[in-house]
Amino acid sequence: MSGTVKKLYHVAAFGWYAFIVHYLFAKGREAPPDGIFPYGGPWKYLTFINLIVQMVFFGLASVRDLRTLGKRSRVTLLSQTKDLLFSVFAFPLGLLVVLLFWVIFSYDRQLVYPESMDNFFPTWANHAMHTLVLPIVLGEVLLEPHVYPNTRNGLAALGVAGFLYSGWVIWVYVSVGIWVYPLLGLFSTTGLVAFFISNIFVVILLYLLGQTLNFRIWGKQQVKVKKN
């Protein structure tokens, strides 16, 4: 029964994220509201990157669940890739997007999601991008164990990804003179550096949180998986 629930959960989550990503691409063909500019497309937004990561993860999980034939080595590689993607990116990034968005939104929504967005994205789309990610990713934690990489390697990969995205955001600003997020325009150069570094620090803490939850919930099973 639990295996069936897991398969249905993964397929449903993949279908949901595929729908949201398709919806956002379709909206991208419409005239954008104030606060959205064309350079970089949706790929400049961490929210969109997160949706892609979640979609790819649940897609891999679905393929792994449904794959009954083939060489064991291929299945093992698929499982390792899936677990790496979840532990290093899907879990910490998913939580970071939800946390940062709603903290900043609660303080001053104009800094992250101006009111002009309400006429472009319906309320359900906003929550699909910035709220539902949390229960879905936590559901995955409760559904099955994930094999985490060596902590140092996992944090190194996460740090590299964080610096690359920070560099991408800065590149967009240098190219068009507009910050991806209005909040960034309030900082001095020193403040920007501190903001980016603090976000990387937060996402590292979220990575460690995921690792801790995984061990507390699935400790014995996780050890068994590693030995197989």
Rosetta silent file (secondary structure, phi, psi, omega in degrees, C-alpha in Angstrom):
SEQUENCE: MSGTVKKLYHVAAFGWYAFIVHYLFAKGREAPPDGIFPYGGPWKYLTFINLIVQMVFFGLASVRDLRTLGKRSRVTLLSQTKDLLFSVFAFPLGLLVVLLFWVIFSYDRQLVYPESMDNFFPTWANHAMHTLVLPIVLGEVLLEPHVYPNTRNGLAALGVAGFLYSGWVIWVYVSVGIWVYPLLGLFSTTGLVAFFISNIFVVILLYLLGQTLNFRIWGKQQVKVKKN
SCORE:     score description
SCORE:     0.000 S_00000001
   1 L     0.000  -45.134 -178.933    0.000    0.000    0.000 S_00000001
   2 H   -63.153  -35.417  177.827    2.765    2.421    0.951 S_00000001
   3 H   -64.923  -38.651  178.361    4.503    1.706   -2.359 S_00000001
   4 H   -66.610  -42.488  178.359    1.341    2.556   -4.267 S_00000001
   5 H   -60.963  -42.595  179.904    0.881    5.776   -2.299 S_00000001
   6 H   -61.961  -44.682  179.971    4.470    6.759   -3.032 S_00000001
   7 H   -63.004  -44.797  179.858    4.059    6.159   -6.754 S_00000001
   8 H   -64.365  -39.154 -179.770    0.817    8.119   -6.902 S_00000001
   9 H   -62.983  -46.985 -178.750    2.340   10.958   -4.880 S_00000001
  10 H   -64.321  -44.445  179.937    5.347   11.267   -7.158 S_00000001
  11 H   -65.103  -42.519 -179.706    3.297   11.142  -10.354 S_00000001
  12 H   -64.501  -42.684  179.864    0.763   13.640   -8.997 S_00000001
  13 H   -65.268  -41.993  177.604    3.497   16.040   -7.839 S_00000001
  14 H   -61.767  -45.210  179.038    5.278   15.802  -11.180 S_00000001
  15 H   -61.112  -39.668  179.369    2.024   16.460  -13.028 S_00000001
  16 H   -63.453  -48.261 -178.753    1.280   19.443  -10.801 S_00000001
  17 H   -68.509  -35.950  176.790    4.672   21.056  -11.330 S_00000001
  18 H   -62.533  -39.490  177.899    4.589   20.337  -15.061 S_00000001
  19 H   -63.945  -45.484 -178.878    1.221   22.094  -15.205 S_00000001
  20 H   -64.020  -44.305  179.469    2.507   25.124  -13.280 S_00000001
  21 H   -62.322  -43.704  177.613    5.641   25.426  -15.422 S_00000001
  22 H   -61.741  -41.320  179.186    3.555   25.175  -18.601 S_00000001
  23 H   -61.310  -43.055 -178.854    1.172   27.792  -17.217 S_00000001
  24 H   -67.713  -38.023  176.341    4.038   30.192  -16.487 S_00000001
  25 H   -64.011  -38.905  178.425    5.507   29.752  -19.960 S_00000001
  26 H   -65.670  -40.981  178.304    2.077   30.499  -21.421 S_00000001
  27 H   -65.554  -27.777 -179.848    1.748   33.619  -19.257 S_00000001
  28 L   -65.138  -17.380  178.261    5.160   34.694  -20.485 S_00000001
  29 L   -85.430   -6.307  178.315    3.678   35.280  -23.924 S_00000001
  30 L   -91.186  164.551  177.812    1.335   37.918  -22.521 S_00000001
  31 L   -65.058  122.991 -175.893    2.196   41.570  -21.926 S_00000001
  32 L   -73.569  151.231  176.256    4.014   41.629  -18.560 S_00000001
  33 L   -79.911  174.551  175.079    2.860   43.851  -15.688 S_00000001
  34 L   -60.717  136.145 -179.699    5.027   46.448  -13.987 S_00000001
  35 L   106.328  -13.255  177.173    7.801   44.712  -12.104 S_00000001
  36 L  -119.345  128.252  177.894    8.521   42.079  -14.762 S_00000001
  37 L  -124.170  153.231 -169.554   11.017   42.729  -17.557 S_00000001
  38 L   -70.813  -28.694 -173.446   11.882   40.415  -20.465 S_00000001
  39 L   -58.839  128.526  178.721   15.651   40.081  -20.096 S_00000001
  40 L    85.165  -10.048 -179.873   16.552   36.622  -18.834 S_00000001
  41 H    57.271 -156.196  179.749   12.981   35.400  -19.088 S_00000001
  42 H   -71.726  -12.383 -175.428   11.614   33.481  -16.108 S_00000001
  43 H   -70.279   -8.572  177.683   15.060   31.960  -15.521 S_00000001
  44 H   -85.550   -9.702 -177.862   16.169   35.001  -13.542 S_00000001
  45 L   -98.046  128.414  179.620   13.639   34.252  -10.806 S_00000001
  46 H   -61.810  -32.990  178.128   14.569   31.818   -8.059 S_00000001
  47 H   -58.417  -44.992 -178.670   10.908   30.861   -7.789 S_00000001
  48 H   -69.529  -42.908  177.920   10.867   29.579  -11.363 S_00000001
  49 H   -58.409  -40.702  178.703   14.190   27.774  -11.021 S_00000001
  50 H   -62.131  -42.295  178.983   12.809   26.087   -7.924 S_00000001
  51 H   -61.556  -38.886  177.411    9.716   24.921   -9.810 S_00000001
  52 H   -64.397  -44.167  179.407   11.942   23.392  -12.484 S_00000001
  53 H   -60.572  -45.719  179.839   14.035   21.633   -9.834 S_00000001
  54 H   -62.886  -42.226 -179.567   10.918   20.257   -8.135 S_00000001
  55 H   -63.295  -45.016 -179.952    9.471   19.101  -11.459 S_00000001
  56 H   -64.113  -42.338  179.834   12.680   17.341  -12.481 S_00000001
  57 H   -60.574  -51.117 -177.446   13.010   15.670   -9.093 S_00000001
  58 H   -68.680  -26.100  173.407    9.475   14.304   -9.048 S_00000001
  59 H   -66.029  -45.801  177.291    9.870   13.274  -12.670 S_00000001
  60 H   -63.278  -40.750  179.535   12.958   11.239  -11.778 S_00000001
  61 H   -62.947  -39.027  179.200   11.186    9.822   -8.733 S_00000001
  62 H   -65.998  -43.087  178.607    8.249    8.742  -10.901 S_00000001
  63 H   -63.126  -42.199  179.249   10.526    7.055  -13.424 S_00000001
  64 H   -63.547  -40.376  179.911   12.368    5.297  -10.603 S_00000001
  65 H   -64.689  -39.831 -172.155    9.085    4.091   -9.079 S_00000001
  66 H   -89.296   -9.511 -176.438    7.718    2.789  -12.349 S_00000001
  67 L   -81.330  112.860 -179.219   10.892    1.232  -13.647 S_00000001
  68 L  -112.181  -14.538 -179.366   10.667   -2.533  -13.195 S_00000001
  69 L  -116.459  166.730  177.169   12.974   -3.640  -15.988 S_00000001
  70 L   109.330  169.675 -178.323   16.556   -2.868  -16.876 S_00000001
  71 L   -69.836  143.492 -178.856   19.943   -3.328  -15.334 S_00000001
  72 H   -60.893  -34.795 -178.675   20.222   -2.826  -11.601 S_00000001
  73 H   -61.889  -36.042  179.376   23.158   -0.455  -12.092 S_00000001
  74 H   -69.282  -40.023  178.348   20.938    1.891  -14.098 S_00000001
  75 H   -65.134  -41.204  179.288   18.247    1.823  -11.424 S_00000001
  76 H   -63.453  -42.677  178.107   20.850    2.489   -8.738 S_00000001
  77 H   -62.412  -40.314  178.484   22.261    5.440  -10.692 S_00000001
  78 H   -63.541  -42.141  178.761   18.759    6.836  -11.099 S_00000001
  79 H   -64.284  -41.878  179.953   18.130    6.498   -7.365 S_00000001
  80 H   -64.732  -41.731  178.715   21.417    8.194   -6.529 S_00000001
  81 H   -64.117  -43.819  179.386   20.691   11.062   -8.911 S_00000001
  82 H   -60.827  -47.402 -178.698   17.185   11.462   -7.494 S_00000001
  83 H   -65.916  -38.967  178.516   18.413   11.497   -3.897 S_00000001
  84 H   -63.510  -43.690 -179.450   21.210   13.937   -4.699 S_00000001
  85 H   -63.590  -40.813 -179.176   18.801   16.311   -6.411 S_00000001
  86 H   -70.081  -49.413 -173.163   16.369   16.201   -3.507 S_00000001
  87 H   -67.675  -41.234 -173.819   18.857   16.486   -0.660 S_00000001
  88 H   -89.221  -30.268 -173.839   21.098   19.193   -2.108 S_00000001
  89 H  -122.741  -55.708 -171.631   18.627   21.254   -4.129 S_00000001
  90 H   -60.811  -46.469 -177.853   14.908   20.400   -4.003 S_00000001
  91 H   -70.424  -57.133 -177.593   14.493   20.419   -0.223 S_00000001
  92 H   -65.042  -38.283 -179.563   16.636   23.429    0.798 S_00000001
  93 H   -68.479  -40.683  178.868   15.705   25.506   -2.249 S_00000001
  94 H   -59.865  -45.450  179.154   12.011   24.763   -1.860 S_00000001
  95 H   -68.228  -37.377 -179.364   12.015   25.880    1.759 S_00000001
  96 H   -62.886  -44.005 -179.285   14.153   28.932    0.994 S_00000001
  97 H   -60.608  -46.827 -179.556   11.752   30.197   -1.675 S_00000001
  98 H   -64.506  -46.547 -177.403    8.740   29.865    0.619 S_00000001
  99 H   -62.614  -52.580 -177.586   10.535   31.363    3.620 S_00000001
 100 H   -63.539  -44.069 -176.610   12.086   34.348    1.844 S_00000001
 101 H   -59.789  -50.596 -173.338    9.007   35.185   -0.184 S_00000001
 102 H   -75.877  -27.756  174.987    6.558   35.299    2.692 S_00000001
 103 H   -66.696  -48.466 -179.781    8.928   37.047    5.100 S_00000001
 104 H   -68.789  -40.750  179.186    9.605   39.830    2.585 S_00000001
 105 H   -59.550  -41.373 -179.591    5.979   39.885    1.411 S_00000001
 106 H   -67.342  -32.414  179.986    4.795   40.336    5.003 S_00000001
 107 H   -76.104  -52.395  178.577    7.232   43.207    5.514 S_00000001
 108 H  -162.987  101.948 -174.616    6.557   45.037    2.232 S_00000001
 109 H   -60.793  -24.893 -179.249    5.122   43.173   -0.725 S_00000001
 110 H   -63.634  -19.495 -178.002    6.317   45.863   -3.143 S_00000001
 111 H   -81.428  -14.195 -176.330    9.854   44.633   -2.556 S_00000001
 112 L  -138.957  -30.047 -176.338    9.184   41.158   -3.918 S_00000001
 113 L  -150.154   78.440 -175.762    5.684   40.849   -5.426 S_00000001
 114 L   -55.753  157.036 -178.413    4.173   44.248   -6.346 S_00000001
 115 H   -59.680  -25.453  178.556    0.411   44.674   -6.377 S_00000001
 116 H   -60.769  -23.316  179.397    0.526   44.872  -10.175 S_00000001
 117 H   -67.395  -26.792 -176.312    1.224   41.125  -10.107 S_00000001
 118 H   -63.113  -28.603  179.139   -2.256   40.444   -8.728 S_00000001
 119 H   -84.876   -9.654 -178.835   -3.816   41.351  -12.068 S_00000001
 120 L  -103.454  -45.810  177.216   -1.397   39.093  -13.918 S_00000001
 121 L  -108.981  124.738  175.127   -1.204   36.042  -11.657 S_00000001
 122 L   -66.180  164.194 -176.755   -4.367   34.824   -9.908 S_00000001
 123 H   -56.990  -40.002 -177.833   -4.139   34.064   -6.193 S_00000001
 124 H   -63.219  -34.195 -179.898   -3.956   30.319   -6.765 S_00000001
 125 H   -69.216  -38.831  177.011   -0.900   30.758   -9.004 S_00000001
 126 H   -59.787  -46.338 -179.801    0.872   32.804   -6.352 S_00000001
 127 H   -70.224  -30.651  176.405    0.282   30.072   -3.777 S_00000001
 128 H   -63.381  -36.741 -178.398    1.269   27.396   -6.282 S_00000001
 129 H   -82.868  -33.530 -167.890    4.635   29.114   -6.691 S_00000001
 130 H  -122.721   -0.996 -178.533    5.253   30.266   -3.140 S_00000001
 131 L  -127.009  -54.066 -173.793    3.196   28.182   -0.700 S_00000001
 132 L   -64.842  -18.561  176.893    2.317   24.675   -1.866 S_00000001
 133 H   -56.722  -38.603 -176.097    5.980   23.885   -2.443 S_00000001
 134 H   -63.630  -56.870 -179.544    6.403   23.544    1.331 S_00000001
 135 H   -63.620  -31.375 -179.812    3.806   20.837    2.102 S_00000001
 136 H   -67.588  -43.988 -178.200    4.727   18.915   -1.049 S_00000001
 137 H   -71.987  -33.865  175.990    8.422   18.776   -0.208 S_00000001
 138 H   -69.259  -34.267  175.794    7.703   17.921    3.439 S_00000001
 139 H   -61.272  -37.584  178.067    5.394   15.167    2.243 S_00000001
 140 H   -64.935  -37.876  177.945    8.308   13.720    0.304 S_00000001
 141 H   -60.516  -40.102 -177.961   10.428   13.704    3.467 S_00000001
 142 H   -79.003  -18.387 -172.290    7.755   11.657    5.231 S_00000001
 143 H   -83.638  -38.231 -178.859    7.155    9.354    2.279 S_00000001
 144 L  -158.395  155.362  178.705   10.566    7.764    1.776 S_00000001
 145 L   -76.336  155.313  176.925   14.203    8.012    2.932 S_00000001
 146 L  -129.242  136.390  179.620   16.843    9.758    0.866 S_00000001
 147 L   -83.608  116.149 -179.347   20.538    8.983    0.838 S_00000001
 148 L   -86.089  148.055  175.611   22.458   12.185    1.518 S_00000001
 149 L   -74.426  175.245  171.600   25.948   12.783    0.134 S_00000001
 150 L   -52.498  133.583 -174.042   28.922   13.518    2.327 S_00000001
 151 H   -55.038  -42.933 -179.452   27.993   16.706    4.192 S_00000001
 152 H   -61.881  -43.258 -179.957   31.040   18.600    2.978 S_00000001
 153 H   -67.614  -40.392  179.099   30.348   17.680   -0.646 S_00000001
 154 H   -62.908  -44.566  179.766   26.666   18.498   -0.334 S_00000001
 155 H   -68.319  -34.241  178.098   27.345   21.905    1.172 S_00000001
 156 H   -64.254  -44.548  178.865   30.025   22.610   -1.425 S_00000001
 157 H   -63.315  -41.022  179.392   27.583   21.894   -4.260 S_00000001
 158 H   -65.679  -40.988  178.950   24.947   24.033   -2.595 S_00000001
 159 H   -64.366  -42.236  178.287   27.422   26.873   -2.086 S_00000001
 160 H   -61.611  -44.725  179.270   28.535   26.788   -5.718 S_00000001
 161 H   -61.744  -39.869  179.248   24.914   26.898   -6.875 S_00000001
 162 H   -64.096  -43.716  179.173   24.244   29.832   -4.556 S_00000001
 163 H   -68.030  -36.106  177.935   27.190   31.836   -5.832 S_00000001
 164 H   -64.377  -42.921  179.395   26.269   31.074   -9.449 S_00000001
 165 H   -67.513  -40.312  177.312   22.735   32.343   -8.953 S_00000001
 166 H   -59.652  -42.342  177.835   23.995   35.447   -7.146 S_00000001
 167 H   -63.696  -37.485  178.415   26.326   36.084  -10.066 S_00000001
 168 H   -64.667  -42.814  178.813   23.444   35.630  -12.516 S_00000001
 169 H   -62.778  -42.001  179.075   21.304   38.175  -10.641 S_00000001
 170 H   -66.599  -38.897  178.357   24.172   40.669  -10.675 S_00000001
 171 H   -61.353  -42.177  178.214   24.753   40.027  -14.388 S_00000001
 172 H   -60.412  -43.086  179.924   21.111   40.807  -15.133 S_00000001
 173 H   -64.282  -44.210  179.986   21.422   44.083  -13.235 S_00000001
 174 H   -63.465  -34.399 -176.063   24.643   45.046  -15.018 S_00000001
 175 H   -75.349  -40.338 -174.060   23.056   44.213  -18.386 S_00000001
 176 H  -121.312   -6.505  178.048   19.764   46.099  -18.058 S_00000001
 177 L    75.321   17.678  179.603   20.164   48.284  -14.968 S_00000001
 178 L  -129.140  133.391  176.499   17.204   46.693  -13.181 S_00000001
 179 L   -77.255  141.971  177.356   17.326   44.404  -10.180 S_00000001
 180 L   -57.455  -39.969  178.235   15.445   41.124  -10.459 S_00000001
 181 L  -119.917  126.501 -178.855   13.947   41.892   -7.055 S_00000001
 182 H   -53.423  -29.272  179.739   13.200   45.525   -6.048 S_00000001
 183 H   -54.462  -37.523 -174.978   14.501   44.720   -2.565 S_00000001
 184 H   -65.927  -24.640  179.759   18.063   44.548   -3.873 S_00000001
 185 H   -70.647  -11.426 -179.477   17.943   48.179   -4.961 S_00000001
 186 H   -85.507  -13.459 -173.732   17.775   49.257   -1.317 S_00000001
 187 L   -93.958  150.305  167.664   21.205   47.866   -0.438 S_00000001
 188 L   -78.578  176.255  178.825   24.646   49.372   -0.710 S_00000001
 189 H   -59.120  -44.066  178.129   27.396   47.247   -2.243 S_00000001
 190 H   -63.677  -40.086  179.081   28.373   45.999    1.202 S_00000001
 191 H   -64.040  -38.233  178.212   24.742   45.343    2.013 S_00000001
 192 H   -63.421  -44.993  179.160   24.303   43.308   -1.167 S_00000001
 193 H   -60.145  -44.846  179.987   27.297   41.144   -0.355 S_00000001
 194 H   -63.990  -38.695 -179.614   25.976   40.602    3.165 S_00000001
 195 H   -65.296  -46.677 -179.669   22.497   39.799    1.830 S_00000001
 196 H   -64.114  -43.369 -179.366   23.741   37.210   -0.662 S_00000001
 197 H   -65.581  -40.278  179.838   26.052   35.587    1.876 S_00000001
 198 H   -64.534  -36.206  177.815   23.319   35.486    4.521 S_00000001
 199 H   -66.675  -39.244  176.953   20.976   33.767    2.066 S_00000001
 200 H   -64.268  -38.688  177.737   23.604   31.154    1.301 S_00000001
 201 H   -63.238  -42.310  179.391   24.028   30.659    5.049 S_00000001
 202 H   -63.560  -43.658 -177.945   20.267   30.211    5.468 S_00000001
 203 H   -68.054  -29.270  174.569   20.041   27.668    2.658 S_00000001
 204 H   -66.103  -42.024  176.670   22.923   25.741    4.231 S_00000001
 205 H   -62.195  -37.476  178.564   20.956   25.600    7.487 S_00000001
 206 H   -68.001  -35.385  174.992   17.946   24.342    5.528 S_00000001
 207 H   -61.328  -46.598 -179.950   20.122   21.643    3.971 S_00000001
 208 H   -65.588  -33.234  175.726   21.210   20.532    7.434 S_00000001
 209 H   -63.032  -45.866  178.554   17.574   20.610    8.560 S_00000001
 210 H   -61.445  -41.479  178.842   16.618   18.270    5.737 S_00000001
 211 H   -62.390  -42.215 -179.978   19.500   15.972    6.585 S_00000001
 212 H   -66.564  -45.089  178.618   18.456   15.907   10.241 S_00000001
 213 H   -61.272  -42.208 -179.628   14.793   15.222    9.465 S_00000001
 214 H   -60.262  -42.063 -178.825   15.766   12.452    7.078 S_00000001
 215 H   -72.565  -42.051 -178.512   17.891   10.759    9.729 S_00000001
 216 H   -64.322  -37.489 -176.806   15.390   11.229   12.563 S_00000001
 217 H   -85.038  -38.524 -171.131   12.517    9.804   10.519 S_00000001
 218 H  -123.983   23.768 -173.377   14.336    7.189    8.445 S_00000001
 219 H   -46.094  -56.926 -176.447   17.599    6.541   10.284 S_00000001
 220 H   -67.157  -43.441  179.607   17.594    2.736   10.231 S_00000001
 221 H   -64.305  -36.051 -179.067   16.082    2.448    6.765 S_00000001
 222 H   -63.430  -42.792  178.794   18.582    4.969    5.431 S_00000001
 223 H   -61.651  -39.434  179.411   21.511    2.887    6.666 S_00000001
 224 H   -64.016  -41.515  179.430   19.979   -0.142    5.010 S_00000001
 225 H   -63.169  -40.667 -178.381   19.626    1.691    1.710 S_00000001
 226 H   -63.670  -31.927 -177.644   23.261    2.797    1.815 S_00000001
 227 H   -78.102  -22.935 -177.813   24.421   -0.777    2.254 S_00000001
 228 L   -72.916    0.000    0.000   22.428   -2.074   -0.730 S_00000001
